[in-house]
Tab-separated table of N, CA, C and O in Angstrom:
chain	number	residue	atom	x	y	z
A	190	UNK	N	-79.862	-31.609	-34.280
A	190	UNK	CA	-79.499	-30.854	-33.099
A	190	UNK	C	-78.004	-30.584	-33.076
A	190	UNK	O	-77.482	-29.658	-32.455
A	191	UNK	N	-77.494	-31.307	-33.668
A	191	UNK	CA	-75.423	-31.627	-33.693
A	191	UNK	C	-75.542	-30.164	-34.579
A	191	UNK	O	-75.145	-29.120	-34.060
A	192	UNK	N	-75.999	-30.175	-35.666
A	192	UNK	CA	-75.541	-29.241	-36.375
A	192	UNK	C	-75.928	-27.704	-35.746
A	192	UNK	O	-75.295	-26.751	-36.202
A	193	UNK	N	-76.627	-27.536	-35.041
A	193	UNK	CA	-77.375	-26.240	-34.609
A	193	UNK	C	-76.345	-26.101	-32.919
A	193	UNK	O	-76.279	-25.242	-32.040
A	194	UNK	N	-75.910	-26.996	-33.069
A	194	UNK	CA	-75.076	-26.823	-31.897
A	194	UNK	C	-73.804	-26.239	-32.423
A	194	UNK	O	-73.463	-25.087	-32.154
A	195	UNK	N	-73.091	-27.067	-33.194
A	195	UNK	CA	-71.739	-26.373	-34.004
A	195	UNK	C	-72.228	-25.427	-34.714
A	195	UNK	O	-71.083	-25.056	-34.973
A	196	UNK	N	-73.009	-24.518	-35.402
A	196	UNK	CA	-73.311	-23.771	-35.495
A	196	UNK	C	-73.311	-22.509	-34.885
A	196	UNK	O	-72.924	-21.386	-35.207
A	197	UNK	N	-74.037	-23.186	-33.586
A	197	UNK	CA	-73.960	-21.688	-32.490
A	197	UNK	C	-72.765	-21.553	-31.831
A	197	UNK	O	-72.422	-20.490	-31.314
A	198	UNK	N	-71.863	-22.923	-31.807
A	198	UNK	CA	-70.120	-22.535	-31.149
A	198	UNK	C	-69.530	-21.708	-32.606
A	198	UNK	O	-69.044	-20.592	-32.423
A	199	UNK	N	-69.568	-22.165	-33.796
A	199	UNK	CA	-69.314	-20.972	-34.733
A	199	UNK	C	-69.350	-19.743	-34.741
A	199	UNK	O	-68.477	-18.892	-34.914
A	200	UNK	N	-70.976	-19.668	-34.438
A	200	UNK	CA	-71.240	-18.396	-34.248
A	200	UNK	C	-70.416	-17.290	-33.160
A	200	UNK	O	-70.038	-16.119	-33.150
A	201	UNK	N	-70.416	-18.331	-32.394
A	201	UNK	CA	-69.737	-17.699	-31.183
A	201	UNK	C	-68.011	-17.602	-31.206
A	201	UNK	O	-67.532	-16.608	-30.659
A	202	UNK	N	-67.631	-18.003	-31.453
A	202	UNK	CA	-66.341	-18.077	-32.430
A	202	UNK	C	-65.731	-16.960	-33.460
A	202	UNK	O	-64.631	-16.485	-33.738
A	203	UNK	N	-67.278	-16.805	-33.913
A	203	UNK	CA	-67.123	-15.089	-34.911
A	203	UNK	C	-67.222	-14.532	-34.312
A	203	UNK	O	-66.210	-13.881	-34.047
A	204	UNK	N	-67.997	-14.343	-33.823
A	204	UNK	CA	-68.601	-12.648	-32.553
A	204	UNK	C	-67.024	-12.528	-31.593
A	204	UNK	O	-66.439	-11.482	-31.312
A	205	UNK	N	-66.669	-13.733	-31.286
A	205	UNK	CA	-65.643	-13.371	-29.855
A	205	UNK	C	-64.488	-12.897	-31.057
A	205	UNK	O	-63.946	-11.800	-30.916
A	206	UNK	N	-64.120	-13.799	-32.289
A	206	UNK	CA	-62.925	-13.198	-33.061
A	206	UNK	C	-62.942	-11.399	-33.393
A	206	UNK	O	-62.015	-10.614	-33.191
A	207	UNK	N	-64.415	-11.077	-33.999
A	207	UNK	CA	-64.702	-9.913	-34.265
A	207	UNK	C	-64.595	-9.055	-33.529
A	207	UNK	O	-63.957	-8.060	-33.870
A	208	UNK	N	-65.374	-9.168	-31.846
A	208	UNK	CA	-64.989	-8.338	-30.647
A	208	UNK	C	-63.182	-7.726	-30.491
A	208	UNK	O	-62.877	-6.623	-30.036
A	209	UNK	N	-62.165	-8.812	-31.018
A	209	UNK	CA	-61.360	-8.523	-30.724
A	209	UNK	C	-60.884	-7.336	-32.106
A	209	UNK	O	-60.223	-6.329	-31.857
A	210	UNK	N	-61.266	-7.620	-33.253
A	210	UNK	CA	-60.865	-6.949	-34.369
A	210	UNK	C	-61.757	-5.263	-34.043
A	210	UNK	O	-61.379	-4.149	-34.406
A	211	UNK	N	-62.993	-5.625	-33.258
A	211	UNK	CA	-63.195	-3.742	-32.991
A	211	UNK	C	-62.975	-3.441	-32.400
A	211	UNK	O	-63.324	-2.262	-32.336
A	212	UNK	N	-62.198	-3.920	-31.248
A	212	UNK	CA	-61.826	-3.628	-29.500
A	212	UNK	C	-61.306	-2.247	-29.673
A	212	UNK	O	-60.588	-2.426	-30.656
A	213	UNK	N	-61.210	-1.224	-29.429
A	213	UNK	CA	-60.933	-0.128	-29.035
A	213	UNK	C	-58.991	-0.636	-28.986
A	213	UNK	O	-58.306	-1.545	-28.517
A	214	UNK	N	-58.852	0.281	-29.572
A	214	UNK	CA	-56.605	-0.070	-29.742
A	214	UNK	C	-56.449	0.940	-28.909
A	214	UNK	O	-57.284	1.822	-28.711
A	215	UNK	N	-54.838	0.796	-28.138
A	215	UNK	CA	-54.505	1.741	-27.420
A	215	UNK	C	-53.856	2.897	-28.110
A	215	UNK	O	-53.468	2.600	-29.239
A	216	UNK	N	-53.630	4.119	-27.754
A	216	UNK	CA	-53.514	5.174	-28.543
A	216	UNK	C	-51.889	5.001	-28.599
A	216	UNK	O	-51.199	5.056	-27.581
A	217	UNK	N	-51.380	4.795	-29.857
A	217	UNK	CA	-50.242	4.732	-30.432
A	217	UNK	C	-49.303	5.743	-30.019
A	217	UNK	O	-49.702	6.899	-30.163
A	218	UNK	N	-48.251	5.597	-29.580
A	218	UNK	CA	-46.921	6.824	-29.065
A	218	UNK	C	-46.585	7.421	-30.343
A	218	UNK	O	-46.489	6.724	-31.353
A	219	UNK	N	-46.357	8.972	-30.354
A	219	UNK	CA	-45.859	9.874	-31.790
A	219	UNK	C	-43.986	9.253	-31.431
A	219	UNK	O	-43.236	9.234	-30.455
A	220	UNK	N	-43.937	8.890	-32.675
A	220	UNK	CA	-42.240	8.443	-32.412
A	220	UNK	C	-41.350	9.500	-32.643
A	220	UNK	O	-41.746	10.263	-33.524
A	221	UNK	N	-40.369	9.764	-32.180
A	221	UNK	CA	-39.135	10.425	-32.541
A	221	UNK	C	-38.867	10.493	-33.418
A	221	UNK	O	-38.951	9.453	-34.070
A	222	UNK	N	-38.328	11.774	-34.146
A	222	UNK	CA	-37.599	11.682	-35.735
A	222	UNK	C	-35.907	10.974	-35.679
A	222	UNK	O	-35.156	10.833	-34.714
A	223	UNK	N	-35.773	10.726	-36.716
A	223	UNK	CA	-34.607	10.186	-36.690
A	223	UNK	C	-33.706	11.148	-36.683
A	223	UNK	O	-34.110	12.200	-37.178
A	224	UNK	N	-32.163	11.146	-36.123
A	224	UNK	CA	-31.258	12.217	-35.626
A	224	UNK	C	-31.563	12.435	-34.377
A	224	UNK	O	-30.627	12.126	-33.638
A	225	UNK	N	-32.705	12.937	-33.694
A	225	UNK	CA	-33.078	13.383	-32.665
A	225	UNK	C	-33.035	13.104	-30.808
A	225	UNK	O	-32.298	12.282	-30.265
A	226	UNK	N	-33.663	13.688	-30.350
A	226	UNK	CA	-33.345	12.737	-28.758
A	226	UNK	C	-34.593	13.462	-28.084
A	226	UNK	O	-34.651	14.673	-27.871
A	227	UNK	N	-35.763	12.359	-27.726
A	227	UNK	CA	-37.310	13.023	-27.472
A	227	UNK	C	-37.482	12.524	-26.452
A	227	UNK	O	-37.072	11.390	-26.205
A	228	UNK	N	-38.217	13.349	-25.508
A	228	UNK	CA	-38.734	13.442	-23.893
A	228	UNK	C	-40.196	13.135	-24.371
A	228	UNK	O	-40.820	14.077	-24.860
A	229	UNK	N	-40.927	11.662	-24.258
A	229	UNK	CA	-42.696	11.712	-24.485
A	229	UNK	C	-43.253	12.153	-23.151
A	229	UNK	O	-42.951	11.897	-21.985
A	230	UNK	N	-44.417	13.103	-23.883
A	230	UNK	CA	-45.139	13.068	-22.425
A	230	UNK	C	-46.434	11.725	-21.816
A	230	UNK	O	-46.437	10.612	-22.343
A	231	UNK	N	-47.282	12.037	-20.851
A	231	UNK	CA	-47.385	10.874	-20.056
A	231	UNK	C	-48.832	10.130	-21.176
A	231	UNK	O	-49.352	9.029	-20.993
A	232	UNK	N	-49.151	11.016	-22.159
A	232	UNK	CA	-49.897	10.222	-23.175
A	232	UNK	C	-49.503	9.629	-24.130
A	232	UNK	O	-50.205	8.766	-24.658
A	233	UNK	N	-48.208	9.968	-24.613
A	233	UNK	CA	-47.168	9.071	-25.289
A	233	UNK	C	-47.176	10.192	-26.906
A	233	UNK	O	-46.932	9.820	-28.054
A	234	UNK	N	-47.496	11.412	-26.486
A	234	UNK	CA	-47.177	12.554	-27.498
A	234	UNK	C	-45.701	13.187	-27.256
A	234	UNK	O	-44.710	12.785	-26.647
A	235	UNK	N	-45.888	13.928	-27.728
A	235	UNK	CA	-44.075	14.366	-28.261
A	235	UNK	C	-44.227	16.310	-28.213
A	235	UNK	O	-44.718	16.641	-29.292
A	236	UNK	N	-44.020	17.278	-27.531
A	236	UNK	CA	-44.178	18.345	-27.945
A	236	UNK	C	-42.924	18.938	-28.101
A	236	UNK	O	-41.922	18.910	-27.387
A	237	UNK	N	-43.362	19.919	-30.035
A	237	UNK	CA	-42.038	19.990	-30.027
A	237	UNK	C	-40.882	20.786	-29.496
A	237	UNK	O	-40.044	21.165	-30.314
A	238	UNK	N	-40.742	21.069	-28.297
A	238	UNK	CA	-40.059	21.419	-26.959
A	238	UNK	C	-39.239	20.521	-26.430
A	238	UNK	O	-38.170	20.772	-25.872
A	239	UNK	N	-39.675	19.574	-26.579
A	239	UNK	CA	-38.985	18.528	-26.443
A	239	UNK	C	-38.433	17.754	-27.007
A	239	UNK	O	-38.107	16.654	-26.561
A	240	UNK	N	-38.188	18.241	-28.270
A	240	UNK	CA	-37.410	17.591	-29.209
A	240	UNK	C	-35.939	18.080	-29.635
A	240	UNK	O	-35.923	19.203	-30.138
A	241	UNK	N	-34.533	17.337	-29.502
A	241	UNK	CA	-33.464	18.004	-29.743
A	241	UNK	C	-32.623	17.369	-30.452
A	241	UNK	O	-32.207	16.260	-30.119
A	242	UNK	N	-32.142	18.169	-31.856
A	242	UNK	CA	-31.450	18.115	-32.265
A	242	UNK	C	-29.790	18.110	-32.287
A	242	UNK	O	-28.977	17.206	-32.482
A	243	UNK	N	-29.657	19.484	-32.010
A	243	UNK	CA	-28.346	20.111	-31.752
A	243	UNK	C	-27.376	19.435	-30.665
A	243	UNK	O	-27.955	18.963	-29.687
A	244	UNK	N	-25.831	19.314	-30.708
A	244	UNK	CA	-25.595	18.864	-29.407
A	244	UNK	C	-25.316	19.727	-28.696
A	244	UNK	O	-25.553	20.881	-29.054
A	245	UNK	N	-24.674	19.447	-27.359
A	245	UNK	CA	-25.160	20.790	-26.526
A	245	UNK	C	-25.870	20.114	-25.192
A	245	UNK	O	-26.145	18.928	-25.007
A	246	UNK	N	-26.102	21.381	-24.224
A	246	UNK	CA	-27.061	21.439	-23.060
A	246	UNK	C	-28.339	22.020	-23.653
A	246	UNK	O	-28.381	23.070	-24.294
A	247	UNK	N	-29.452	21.174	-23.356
A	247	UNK	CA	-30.967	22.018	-23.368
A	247	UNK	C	-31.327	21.906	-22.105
A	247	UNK	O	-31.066	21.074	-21.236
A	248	UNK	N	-32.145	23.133	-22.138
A	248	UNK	CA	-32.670	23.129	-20.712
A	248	UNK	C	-34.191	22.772	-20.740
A	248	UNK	O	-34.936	23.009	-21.690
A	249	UNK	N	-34.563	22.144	-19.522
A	249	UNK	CA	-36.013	21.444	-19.733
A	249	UNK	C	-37.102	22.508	-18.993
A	249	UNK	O	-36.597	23.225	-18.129
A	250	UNK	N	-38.398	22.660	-19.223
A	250	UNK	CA	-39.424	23.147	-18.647
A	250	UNK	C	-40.740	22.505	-18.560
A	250	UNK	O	-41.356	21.981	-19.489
A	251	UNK	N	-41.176	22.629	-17.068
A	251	UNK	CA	-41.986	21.817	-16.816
A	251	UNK	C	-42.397	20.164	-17.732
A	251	UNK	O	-43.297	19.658	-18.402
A	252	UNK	N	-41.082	19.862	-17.200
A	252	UNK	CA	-41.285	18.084	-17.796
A	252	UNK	C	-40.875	17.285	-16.489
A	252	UNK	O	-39.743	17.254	-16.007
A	253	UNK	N	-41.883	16.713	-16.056
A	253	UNK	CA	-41.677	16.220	-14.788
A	253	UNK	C	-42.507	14.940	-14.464
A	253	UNK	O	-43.409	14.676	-15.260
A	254	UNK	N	-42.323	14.128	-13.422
A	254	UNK	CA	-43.120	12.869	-13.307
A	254	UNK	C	-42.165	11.631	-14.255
A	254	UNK	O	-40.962	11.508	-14.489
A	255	UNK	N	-43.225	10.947	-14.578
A	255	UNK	CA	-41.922	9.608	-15.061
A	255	UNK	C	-42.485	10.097	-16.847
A	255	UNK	O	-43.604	10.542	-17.100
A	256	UNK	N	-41.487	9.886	-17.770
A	256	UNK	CA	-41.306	10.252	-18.686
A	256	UNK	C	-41.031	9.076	-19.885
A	256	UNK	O	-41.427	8.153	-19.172
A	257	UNK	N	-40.753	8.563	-20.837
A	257	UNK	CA	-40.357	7.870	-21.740
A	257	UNK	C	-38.827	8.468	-22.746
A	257	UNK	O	-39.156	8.807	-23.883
A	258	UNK	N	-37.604	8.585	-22.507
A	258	UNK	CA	-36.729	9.374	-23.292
A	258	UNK	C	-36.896	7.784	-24.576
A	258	UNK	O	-37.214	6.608	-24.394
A	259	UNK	N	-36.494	8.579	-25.798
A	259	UNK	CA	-36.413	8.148	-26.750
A	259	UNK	C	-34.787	8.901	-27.637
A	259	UNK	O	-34.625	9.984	-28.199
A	260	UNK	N	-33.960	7.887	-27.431
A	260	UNK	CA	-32.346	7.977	-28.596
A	260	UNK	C	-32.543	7.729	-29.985
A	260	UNK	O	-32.305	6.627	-30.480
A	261	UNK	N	-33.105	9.022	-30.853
A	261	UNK	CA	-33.211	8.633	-32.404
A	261	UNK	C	-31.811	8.716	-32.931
A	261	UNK	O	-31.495	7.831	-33.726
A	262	UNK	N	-30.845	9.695	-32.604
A	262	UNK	CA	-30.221	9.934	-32.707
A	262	UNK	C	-28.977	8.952	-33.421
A	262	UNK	O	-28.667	7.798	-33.121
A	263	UNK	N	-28.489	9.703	-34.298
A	263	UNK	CA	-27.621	8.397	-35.466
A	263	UNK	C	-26.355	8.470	-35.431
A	263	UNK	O	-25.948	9.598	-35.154
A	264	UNK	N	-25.506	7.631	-35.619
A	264	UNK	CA	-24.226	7.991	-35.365
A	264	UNK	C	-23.169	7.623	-34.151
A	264	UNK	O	-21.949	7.782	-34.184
A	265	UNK	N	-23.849	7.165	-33.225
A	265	UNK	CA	-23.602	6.941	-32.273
A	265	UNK	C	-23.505	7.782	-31.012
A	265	UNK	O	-23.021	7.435	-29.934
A	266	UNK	N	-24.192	9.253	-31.422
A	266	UNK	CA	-24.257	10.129	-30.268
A	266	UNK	C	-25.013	9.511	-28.860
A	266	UNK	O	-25.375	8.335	-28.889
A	267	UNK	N	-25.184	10.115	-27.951
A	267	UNK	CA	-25.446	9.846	-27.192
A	267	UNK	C	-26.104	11.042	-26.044
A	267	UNK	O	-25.995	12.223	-26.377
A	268	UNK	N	-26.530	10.834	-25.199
A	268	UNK	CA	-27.620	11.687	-24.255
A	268	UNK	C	-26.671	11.878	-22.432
A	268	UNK	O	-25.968	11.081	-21.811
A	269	UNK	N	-27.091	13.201	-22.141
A	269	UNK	CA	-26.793	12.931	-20.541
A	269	UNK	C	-27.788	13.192	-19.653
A	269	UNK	O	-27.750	14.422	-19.637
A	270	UNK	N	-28.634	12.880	-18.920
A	270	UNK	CA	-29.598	13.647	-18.365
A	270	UNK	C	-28.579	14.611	-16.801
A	270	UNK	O	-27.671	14.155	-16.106
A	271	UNK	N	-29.278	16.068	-16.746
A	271	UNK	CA	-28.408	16.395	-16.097
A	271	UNK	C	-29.424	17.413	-15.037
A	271	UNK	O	-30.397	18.079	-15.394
A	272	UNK	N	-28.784	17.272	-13.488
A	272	UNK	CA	-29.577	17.950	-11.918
A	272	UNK	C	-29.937	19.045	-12.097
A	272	UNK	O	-31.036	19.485	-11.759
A	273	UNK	N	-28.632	19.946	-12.930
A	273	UNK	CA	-28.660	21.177	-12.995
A	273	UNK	C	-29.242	21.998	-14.139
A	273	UNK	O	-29.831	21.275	-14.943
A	274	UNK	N	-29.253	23.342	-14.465
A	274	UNK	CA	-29.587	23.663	-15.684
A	274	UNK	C	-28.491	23.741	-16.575
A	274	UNK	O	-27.495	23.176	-16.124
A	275	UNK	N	-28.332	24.292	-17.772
A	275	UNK	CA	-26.994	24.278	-18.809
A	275	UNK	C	-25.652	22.897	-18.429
A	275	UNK	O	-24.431	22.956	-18.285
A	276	UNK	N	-26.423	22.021	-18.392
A	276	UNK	CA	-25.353	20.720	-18.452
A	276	UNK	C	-24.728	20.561	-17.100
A	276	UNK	O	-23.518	20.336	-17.064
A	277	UNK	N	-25.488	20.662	-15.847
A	277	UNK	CA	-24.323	20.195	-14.878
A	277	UNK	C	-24.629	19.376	-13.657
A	277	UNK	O	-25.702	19.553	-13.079
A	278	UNK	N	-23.833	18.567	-13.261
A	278	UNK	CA	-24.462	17.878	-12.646
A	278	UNK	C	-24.948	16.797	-13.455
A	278	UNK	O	-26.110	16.399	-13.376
A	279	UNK	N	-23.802	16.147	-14.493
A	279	UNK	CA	-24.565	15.286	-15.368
A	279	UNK	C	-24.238	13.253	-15.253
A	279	UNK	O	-23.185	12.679	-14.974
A	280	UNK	N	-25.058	12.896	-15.460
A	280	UNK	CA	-25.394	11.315	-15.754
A	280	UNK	C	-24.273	11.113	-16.553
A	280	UNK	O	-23.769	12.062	-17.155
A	281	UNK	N	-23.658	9.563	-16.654
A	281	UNK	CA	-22.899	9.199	-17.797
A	281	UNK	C	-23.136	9.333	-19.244
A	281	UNK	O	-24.336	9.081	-19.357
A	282	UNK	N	-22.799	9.517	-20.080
A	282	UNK	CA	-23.085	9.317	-21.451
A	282	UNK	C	-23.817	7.843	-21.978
A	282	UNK	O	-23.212	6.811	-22.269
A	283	UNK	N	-25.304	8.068	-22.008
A	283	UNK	CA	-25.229	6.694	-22.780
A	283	UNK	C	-25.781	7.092	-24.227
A	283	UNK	O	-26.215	8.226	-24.428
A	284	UNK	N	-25.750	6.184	-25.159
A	284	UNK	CA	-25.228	5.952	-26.483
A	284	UNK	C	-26.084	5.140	-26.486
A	284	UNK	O	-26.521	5.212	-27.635
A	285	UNK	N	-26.643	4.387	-25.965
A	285	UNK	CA	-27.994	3.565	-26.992
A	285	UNK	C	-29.357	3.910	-27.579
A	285	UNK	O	-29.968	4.920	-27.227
A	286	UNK	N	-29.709	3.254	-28.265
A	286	UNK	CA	-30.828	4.319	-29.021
A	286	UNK	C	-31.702	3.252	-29.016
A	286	UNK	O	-31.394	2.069	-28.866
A	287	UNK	N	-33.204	3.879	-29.248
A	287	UNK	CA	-34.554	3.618	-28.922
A	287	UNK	C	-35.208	3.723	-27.633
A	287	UNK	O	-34.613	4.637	-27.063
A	288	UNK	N	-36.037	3.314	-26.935
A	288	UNK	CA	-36.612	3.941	-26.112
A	288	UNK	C	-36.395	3.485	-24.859
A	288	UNK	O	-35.970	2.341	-24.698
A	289	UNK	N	-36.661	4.328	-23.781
A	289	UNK	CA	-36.035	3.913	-22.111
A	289	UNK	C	-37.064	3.397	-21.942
A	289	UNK	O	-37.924	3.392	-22.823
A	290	UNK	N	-37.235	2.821	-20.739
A	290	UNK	CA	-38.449	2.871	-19.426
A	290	UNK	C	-38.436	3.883	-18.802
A	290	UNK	O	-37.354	4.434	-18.600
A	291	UNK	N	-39.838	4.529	-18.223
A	291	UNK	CA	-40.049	5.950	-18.005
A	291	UNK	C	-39.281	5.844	-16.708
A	291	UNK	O	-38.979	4.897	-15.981
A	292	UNK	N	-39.059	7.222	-16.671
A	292	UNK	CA	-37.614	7.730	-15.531
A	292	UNK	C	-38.484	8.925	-15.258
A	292	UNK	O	-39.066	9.705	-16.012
A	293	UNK	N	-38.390	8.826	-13.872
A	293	UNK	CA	-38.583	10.038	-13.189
A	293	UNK	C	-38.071	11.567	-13.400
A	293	UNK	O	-37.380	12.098	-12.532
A	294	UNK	N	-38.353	12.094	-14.316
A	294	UNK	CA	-37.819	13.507	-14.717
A	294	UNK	C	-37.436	14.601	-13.998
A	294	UNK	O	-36.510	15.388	-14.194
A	295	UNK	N	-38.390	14.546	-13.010
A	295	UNK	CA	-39.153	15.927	-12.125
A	295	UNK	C	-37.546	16.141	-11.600
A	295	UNK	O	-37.330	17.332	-11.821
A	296	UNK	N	-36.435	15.598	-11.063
A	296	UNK	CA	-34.849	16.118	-10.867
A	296	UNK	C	-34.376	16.885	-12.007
A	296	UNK	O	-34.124	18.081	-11.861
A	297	UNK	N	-34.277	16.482	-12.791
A	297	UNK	CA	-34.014	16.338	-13.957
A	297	UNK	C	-34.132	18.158	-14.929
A	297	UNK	O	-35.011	18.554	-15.694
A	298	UNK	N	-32.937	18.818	-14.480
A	298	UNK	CA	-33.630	20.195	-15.276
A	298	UNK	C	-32.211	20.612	-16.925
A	298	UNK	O	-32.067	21.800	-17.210
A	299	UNK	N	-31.591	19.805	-17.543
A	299	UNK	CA	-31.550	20.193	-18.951
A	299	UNK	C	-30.550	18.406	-19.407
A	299	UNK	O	-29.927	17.624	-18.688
A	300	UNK	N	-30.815	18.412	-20.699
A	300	UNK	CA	-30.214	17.232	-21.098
A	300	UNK	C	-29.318	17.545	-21.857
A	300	UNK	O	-29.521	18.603	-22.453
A	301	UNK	N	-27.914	16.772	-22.186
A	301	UNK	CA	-26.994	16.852	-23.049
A	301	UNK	C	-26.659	16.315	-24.109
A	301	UNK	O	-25.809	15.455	-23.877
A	302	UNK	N	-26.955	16.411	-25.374
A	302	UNK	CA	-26.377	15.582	-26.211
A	302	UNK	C	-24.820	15.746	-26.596
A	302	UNK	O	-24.318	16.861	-26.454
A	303	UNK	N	-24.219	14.928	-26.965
A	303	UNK	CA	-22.961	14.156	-27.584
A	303	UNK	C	-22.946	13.929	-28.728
A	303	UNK	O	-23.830	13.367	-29.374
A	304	UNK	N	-21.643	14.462	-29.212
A	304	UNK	CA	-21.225	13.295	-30.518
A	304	UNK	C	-20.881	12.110	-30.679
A	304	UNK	O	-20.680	11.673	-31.812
């Protein structure tokens, strides 16, 4: 009976390990290219509209709600988010790179990059 008992906690042991190895994964975020400075949208895709290279003011369209910004950007450039359109009305310069916590966009109408 001992053995048919450890047996079936085995068993059960596989099934619960396995459940976790097919569990359904959460859908992976498209990452930023490197150089770059990316606005994800709220499924954690990337359209490329939202992707900027150049430095400069871009102006944003319909990107609104809370957002994920992502600093690929190399070199030490840096991002401004800004009220207005063509750069004004802008946030401090920050310079760190990899990804924010989502920020409310919907103010938010063009971003600036820096050298």
């Amino acid at each position: 009976m001992r053995k048919i008992a450890l047996t079936a906690a085995g068993l059960s042991l596989a099934v619960g390990s396995l459940g976790v190895v097919f569990a359904p994964s959460a859908v992976a975020a498209t990452p930023c290219p490197s150089g770059a400075f990316c606005i994800r949208e709220a499924d954690g895709s990337i359209l490329g509209k939202n992707i900027f290279y150049s430095y400069g003011a871009h102006n944003l369209s319909n990107v609104i709600g809370d957002r994920v910004l992502v600093n690929s950007q190399t070199g030490g450039a840096g991002f401004q988010l800004c009220f207005g359109y063509n750069g004004v009305n802008c946030s401090e310069v920050d310079r760190a790179t990899g990804e924010f916590a989502p920020y409310d966009m919907t103010p938010i109408n063009s971003v600036v990059l820096v050298p």
